[in-house]
Amino acid sequence: MDPIRKTRLSEQAVEAIETMIAQGNYVPGDRFLSENELGKELQVSRSSVREAVRILEVRGRVSVLHGKGIFVAEPPEGNSFAEWIRDNRASIFDHFEVRMIIEPKAAWHSASKADQDSLKAMEKACQLFEENAGKEDMAALVKADGDFHRLIARSTNNRTLYFLMKTMTRSLSEGWITSLHIPGRIKKTIREHGAILDAIRDRDPERAEGEMMRHLSNALSDIRDSMTR
């Protein structure tokens, strides 16, 4: 297996892992390589491997059993995404509950403290998200989405807040992956990110806080609706 280059690492890892499954004579239920083994095989960071595995788990290609490893899943039948959401609803709701506690206030403080470099970085993340919206590059979308929220936290100049958001975006990516798989949510996210950024750029803390809460509430509402379909 050739090493993966540094562009679109997670999406390339997704494609590489799918190829390894297809060419490796794996059958459903077989134990697959660990995250560490995949990182060495593909020559990418463990965070890129972890994000790729989570995307494949949502797609129904692998299952991750904590403490046991990664296993090849049964070929998806029906709506595997809806089944994955139902199986992981508690962790998804926990994810959004914490974000709704933290991120609206992060946006408030960002509107008060963000400097021009921070604004440019957030604008770039929004631009990259929109550019990848039509490319079906889920890994790039997840990364750009997480980057936008992480950069808001960084712009507050609060190291503790930034560390929390950095950990969530890099190690707990299920919430981002889940919402972006829902039809229509990507376009909504483009609009909602734009509204948050506009409020931060306008130095309007109350509006920034409100737009962030609206964004997270809308995403969670779409996830809830998808569970009933």
PDB file of C-alpha atoms in Angstrom, residues 126 129-130 132-135 138 141 145 179-195 215 218 222:
ATOM      1  CA  CYS A 126     -16.239  28.512   5.762  1.00  0.00           C
ATOM      2  CA  PHE A 129     -16.604  23.901   3.634  1.00  0.00           C
ATOM      3  CA  GLU A 130     -18.571  25.464   0.798  1.00  0.00           C
ATOM      4  CA  ASN A 132     -16.248  20.776  -0.719  1.00  0.00           C
ATOM      5  CA  ALA A 133     -20.038  20.761  -0.375  1.00  0.00           C
ATOM      6  CA  GLY A 134     -20.532  19.597  -3.963  1.00  0.00           C
ATOM      7  CA  LYS A 135     -17.629  17.156  -4.091  1.00  0.00           C
ATOM      8  CA  MET A 138     -17.286  13.942   3.594  1.00  0.00           C
ATOM      9  CA  LEU A 141     -16.487  18.669   5.090  1.00  0.00           C
ATOM     10  CA  ASP A 145     -16.863  22.121   9.933  1.00  0.00           C
ATOM     11  CA  SER A 179     -25.401  15.834  11.057  1.00  0.00           C
ATOM     12  CA  LEU A 180     -23.606  16.237   7.729  1.00  0.00           C
ATOM     13  CA  HIS A 181     -24.914  12.882   6.469  1.00  0.00           C
ATOM     14  CA  ILE A 182     -28.500  14.136   6.762  1.00  0.00           C
ATOM     15  CA  PRO A 183     -29.923  15.306   3.398  1.00  0.00           C
ATOM     16  CA  GLY A 184     -30.067  19.095   3.201  1.00  0.00           C
ATOM     17  CA  ARG A 185     -27.982  19.731   6.317  1.00  0.00           C
ATOM     18  CA  ILE A 186     -24.839  20.696   4.394  1.00  0.00           C
ATOM     19  CA  LYS A 187     -26.604  23.591   2.648  1.00  0.00           C
ATOM     20  CA  LYS A 188     -28.187  24.654   5.930  1.00  0.00           C
ATOM     21  CA  THR A 189     -24.774  24.559   7.581  1.00  0.00           C
ATOM     22  CA  ILE A 190     -23.330  26.886   4.938  1.00  0.00           C
ATOM     23  CA  ARG A 191     -26.059  29.453   5.689  1.00  0.00           C
ATOM     24  CA  GLU A 192     -25.824  29.033   9.447  1.00  0.00           C
ATOM     25  CA  HIS A 193     -22.045  29.281   9.543  1.00  0.00           C
ATOM     26  CA  GLY A 194     -22.332  32.437   7.457  1.00  0.00           C
ATOM     27  CA  ALA A 195     -24.780  33.964   9.932  1.00  0.00           C
ATOM     28  CA  HIS A 215     -27.216  26.364  14.344  1.00  0.00           C
ATOM     29  CA  ASN A 218     -31.275  23.048  13.988  1.00  0.00           C
ATOM     30  CA  ASP A 222     -32.635  17.395  11.907  1.00  0.00           C
TER      31      ASP A 222
END
